[in-house]
């Protein structure tokens, strides 16, 4: 028997609110060595012993590359307005500079045309982490030349697809690429050096701003923006030490990105804290980063709690946890969105990723994922609460369409609303998919009633 549907806040959402679902190239496509695709830093990183928890890689992933039409039908079956996907830069331009690969472009043209044919708006992300390895070999994001290579790639893609896609995101989660990729080394390319990480963050932001300027100069009609992973960060206790530590972490993970993007400056407290690890910034860089955007995307999964001693742990906080060990805190999303609205002057805001990993069981063709369904429903309600408080929310997208390669966790963590059997690659919609579909249908009816009134 299906679990009862969670309550949902139908009343909060405007008629033009964009409902969607999201994926990324490396996590689902597979076909890692086909049709002229170049190597990405994640292809290389997966080969490092111990880098991926289950020793897996993205060679096959969900085989989306070969199952495009069926997957498009799954997306259409949800009734979403939009599908957010990313392009694999090395599939489109194997070395990250020089020749483009028509076979790779053809895949994304089929994807975009297939969405449009099904009445779904394509939301394209240019960089969801899978940098061409050839660029990494000459310094990667730490090297300023990669900024210019990215702008050239962005211009090529926008010229080919810009009129067909509703939105182009430059980068997904620069903090992750900078810090997990270059400071802790947990993600590709596996570098451990804080100064490098801060230079990478700066170059990602700079390439975003320069790409926006170039695309607009080229006459690109898509809406342009960036997607940040953000959390509200609070102290574990009211002690002065914990409050200071939380403020610094907020600076490193939130203000370090929001201030240059929306105020054209880096936060002074973090700059001072970084000492010799501050990035090299050239005179016009911050003005470029501060280029106005058409939207800001936010990925939200959990809150951040900081103690100066490092003693705080989500495991003992008393809050329910997902399979990633992340606390489930829907009210943290409302807190984050209202704070963003208060502290910066923002364009329309989208939650571009929100969802949860849980251990699912497939029984007789069903996955009764009550916890995931509750997670999604409660976070949609949290977005509704932010809207009711005046935050300019324009859309919400579930992460993720289907179970996929969860980076350093491999395939063990399942975020999908569609179950993937990795032995057979069979897709099975979970109860959360059915709930989201029914929720969107109800939204659709409300829209029609509003139009008729
Ligand atoms: O799977 C990732 C995604 O690629 C980026 N945002 C967070 C998700 C869950 O960890």
PDB file of N, CA and C in Angstrom, residues 328-361:
ATOM      1  N   UNK A 328      18.209  16.855   8.594  1.00  0.00           N
ATOM      2  CA  UNK A 328      17.051  17.300   7.804  1.00  0.00           C
ATOM      3  C   UNK A 328      16.464  18.538   8.494  1.00  0.00           C
ATOM      4  N   UNK A 329      16.642  19.697   7.845  1.00  0.00           N
ATOM      5  CA  UNK A 329      16.253  20.966   8.471  1.00  0.00           C
ATOM      6  C   UNK A 329      15.543  21.846   7.439  1.00  0.00           C
ATOM      7  N   UNK A 330      14.277  21.553   7.146  1.00  0.00           N
ATOM      8  CA  UNK A 330      13.596  22.363   6.129  1.00  0.00           C
ATOM      9  C   UNK A 330      13.515  23.842   6.487  1.00  0.00           C
ATOM     10  N   UNK A 331      13.347  24.133   7.798  1.00  0.00           N
ATOM     11  CA  UNK A 331      13.241  25.554   8.185  1.00  0.00           C
ATOM     12  C   UNK A 331      14.555  26.300   7.916  1.00  0.00           C
ATOM     13  N   UNK A 332      15.648  25.548   7.798  1.00  0.00           N
ATOM     14  CA  UNK A 332      16.934  26.166   7.448  1.00  0.00           C
ATOM     15  C   UNK A 332      16.894  26.769   6.048  1.00  0.00           C
ATOM     16  N   UNK A 333      16.085  26.192   5.178  1.00  0.00           N
ATOM     17  CA  UNK A 333      15.971  26.732   3.823  1.00  0.00           C
ATOM     18  C   UNK A 333      15.248  28.081   3.858  1.00  0.00           C
ATOM     19  N   UNK A 334      14.176  28.169   4.627  1.00  0.00           N
ATOM     20  CA  UNK A 334      13.477  29.458   4.761  1.00  0.00           C
ATOM     21  C   UNK A 334      14.415  30.496   5.373  1.00  0.00           C
ATOM     22  N   UNK A 335      15.150  30.066   6.406  1.00  0.00           N
ATOM     23  CA  UNK A 335      16.083  30.986   7.075  1.00  0.00           C
ATOM     24  C   UNK A 335      17.136  31.493   6.076  1.00  0.00           C
ATOM     25  N   UNK A 336      17.666  30.574   5.263  1.00  0.00           N
ATOM     26  CA  UNK A 336      18.684  30.947   4.279  1.00  0.00           C
ATOM     27  C   UNK A 336      18.121  31.937   3.259  1.00  0.00           C
ATOM     28  N   UNK A 337      16.950  31.613   2.716  1.00  0.00           N
ATOM     29  CA  UNK A 337      16.389  32.444   1.644  1.00  0.00           C
ATOM     30  C   UNK A 337      16.026  33.840   2.152  1.00  0.00           C
ATOM     31  N   UNK A 338      15.482  33.918   3.348  1.00  0.00           N
ATOM     32  CA  UNK A 338      15.108  35.243   3.873  1.00  0.00           C
ATOM     33  C   UNK A 338      16.376  36.056   4.193  1.00  0.00           C
ATOM     34  N   UNK A 339      17.400  35.363   4.658  1.00  0.00           N
ATOM     35  CA  UNK A 339      18.663  36.070   4.931  1.00  0.00           C
ATOM     36  C   UNK A 339      19.276  36.603   3.636  1.00  0.00           C
ATOM     37  N   UNK A 340      19.238  35.794   2.575  1.00  0.00           N
ATOM     38  CA  UNK A 340      19.796  36.242   1.293  1.00  0.00           C
ATOM     39  C   UNK A 340      19.065  37.500   0.814  1.00  0.00           C
ATOM     40  N   UNK A 341      17.754  37.443   0.948  1.00  0.00           N
ATOM     41  CA  UNK A 341      16.922  38.563   0.499  1.00  0.00           C
ATOM     42  C   UNK A 341      17.227  39.825   1.312  1.00  0.00           C
ATOM     43  N   UNK A 342      17.546  39.619   2.588  1.00  0.00           N
ATOM     44  CA  UNK A 342      17.818  40.754   3.471  1.00  0.00           C
ATOM     45  C   UNK A 342      19.207  41.362   3.213  1.00  0.00           C
ATOM     46  N   UNK A 343      20.203  40.507   2.989  1.00  0.00           N
ATOM     47  CA  UNK A 343      21.592  40.977   2.969  1.00  0.00           C
ATOM     48  C   UNK A 343      22.126  41.369   1.598  1.00  0.00           C
ATOM     49  N   UNK A 344      21.455  40.949   0.519  1.00  0.00           N
ATOM     50  CA  UNK A 344      21.926  41.304  -0.818  1.00  0.00           C
ATOM     51  C   UNK A 344      20.726  41.702  -1.687  1.00  0.00           C
ATOM     52  N   UNK A 345      20.995  42.490  -2.723  1.00  0.00           N
ATOM     53  CA  UNK A 345      19.938  42.829  -3.683  1.00  0.00           C
ATOM     54  C   UNK A 345      19.996  41.781  -4.786  1.00  0.00           C
ATOM     55  N   UNK A 346      18.942  40.972  -4.866  1.00  0.00           N
ATOM     56  CA  UNK A 346      19.031  39.763  -5.686  1.00  0.00           C
ATOM     57  C   UNK A 346      18.100  39.772  -6.888  1.00  0.00           C
ATOM     58  N   UNK A 347      18.509  39.057  -7.948  1.00  0.00           N
ATOM     59  CA  UNK A 347      17.589  38.781  -9.054  1.00  0.00           C
ATOM     60  C   UNK A 347      16.650  37.650  -8.619  1.00  0.00           C
ATOM     61  N   UNK A 348      15.722  37.217  -9.488  1.00  0.00           N
ATOM     62  CA  UNK A 348      14.863  36.084  -9.107  1.00  0.00           C
ATOM     63  C   UNK A 348      15.697  34.887  -8.636  1.00  0.00           C
ATOM     64  N   UNK A 349      15.203  34.253  -7.582  1.00  0.00           N
ATOM     65  CA  UNK A 349      15.940  33.153  -6.942  1.00  0.00           C
ATOM     66  C   UNK A 349      15.290  31.809  -7.261  1.00  0.00           C
ATOM     67  N   UNK A 350      16.124  30.834  -7.538  1.00  0.00           N
ATOM     68  CA  UNK A 350      15.640  29.470  -7.749  1.00  0.00           C
ATOM     69  C   UNK A 350      16.343  28.535  -6.770  1.00  0.00           C
ATOM     70  N   UNK A 351      15.619  27.597  -6.194  1.00  0.00           N
ATOM     71  CA  UNK A 351      16.292  26.445  -5.589  1.00  0.00           C
ATOM     72  C   UNK A 351      16.564  25.504  -6.750  1.00  0.00           C
ATOM     73  N   UNK A 352      17.833  25.348  -7.079  1.00  0.00           N
ATOM     74  CA  UNK A 352      18.174  24.556  -8.267  1.00  0.00           C
ATOM     75  C   UNK A 352      18.493  23.104  -7.918  1.00  0.00           C
ATOM     76  N   UNK A 353      18.670  22.816  -6.635  1.00  0.00           N
ATOM     77  CA  UNK A 353      18.819  21.431  -6.185  1.00  0.00           C
ATOM     78  C   UNK A 353      18.298  21.338  -4.769  1.00  0.00           C
ATOM     79  N   UNK A 354      17.527  20.293  -4.518  1.00  0.00           N
ATOM     80  CA  UNK A 354      17.109  19.975  -3.155  1.00  0.00           C
ATOM     81  C   UNK A 354      16.602  18.542  -3.187  1.00  0.00           C
ATOM     82  N   UNK A 355      17.079  17.745  -2.270  1.00  0.00           N
ATOM     83  CA  UNK A 355      16.661  16.342  -2.251  1.00  0.00           C
ATOM     84  C   UNK A 355      17.471  15.598  -1.205  1.00  0.00           C
ATOM     85  N   UNK A 356      17.326  14.279  -1.158  1.00  0.00           N
ATOM     86  CA  UNK A 356      17.965  13.528  -0.081  1.00  0.00           C
ATOM     87  C   UNK A 356      18.262  12.106  -0.494  1.00  0.00           C
ATOM     88  N   UNK A 357      19.382  11.595   0.029  1.00  0.00           N
ATOM     89  CA  UNK A 357      19.731  10.187  -0.153  1.00  0.00           C
ATOM     90  C   UNK A 357      19.176   9.378   1.014  1.00  0.00           C
ATOM     91  N   UNK A 358      18.554   8.278   0.692  1.00  0.00           N
ATOM     92  CA  UNK A 358      18.118   7.315   1.712  1.00  0.00           C
ATOM     93  C   UNK A 358      18.369   5.920   1.161  1.00  0.00           C
ATOM     94  N   UNK A 359      18.442   4.943   2.066  1.00  0.00           N
ATOM     95  CA  UNK A 359      18.604   3.571   1.593  1.00  0.00           C
ATOM     96  C   UNK A 359      17.248   3.049   1.158  1.00  0.00           C
ATOM     97  N   UNK A 360      17.092   2.834  -0.117  1.00  0.00           N
ATOM     98  CA  UNK A 360      15.800   2.422  -0.659  1.00  0.00           C
ATOM     99  C   UNK A 360      15.762   0.915  -0.862  1.00  0.00           C
ATOM    100  N   UNK A 361      14.552   0.381  -0.799  1.00  0.00           N
ATOM    101  CA  UNK A 361      14.410  -1.026  -1.200  1.00  0.00           C
ATOM    102  C   UNK A 361      13.356  -1.132  -2.290  1.00  0.00           C
TER     103      UNK A 361
END
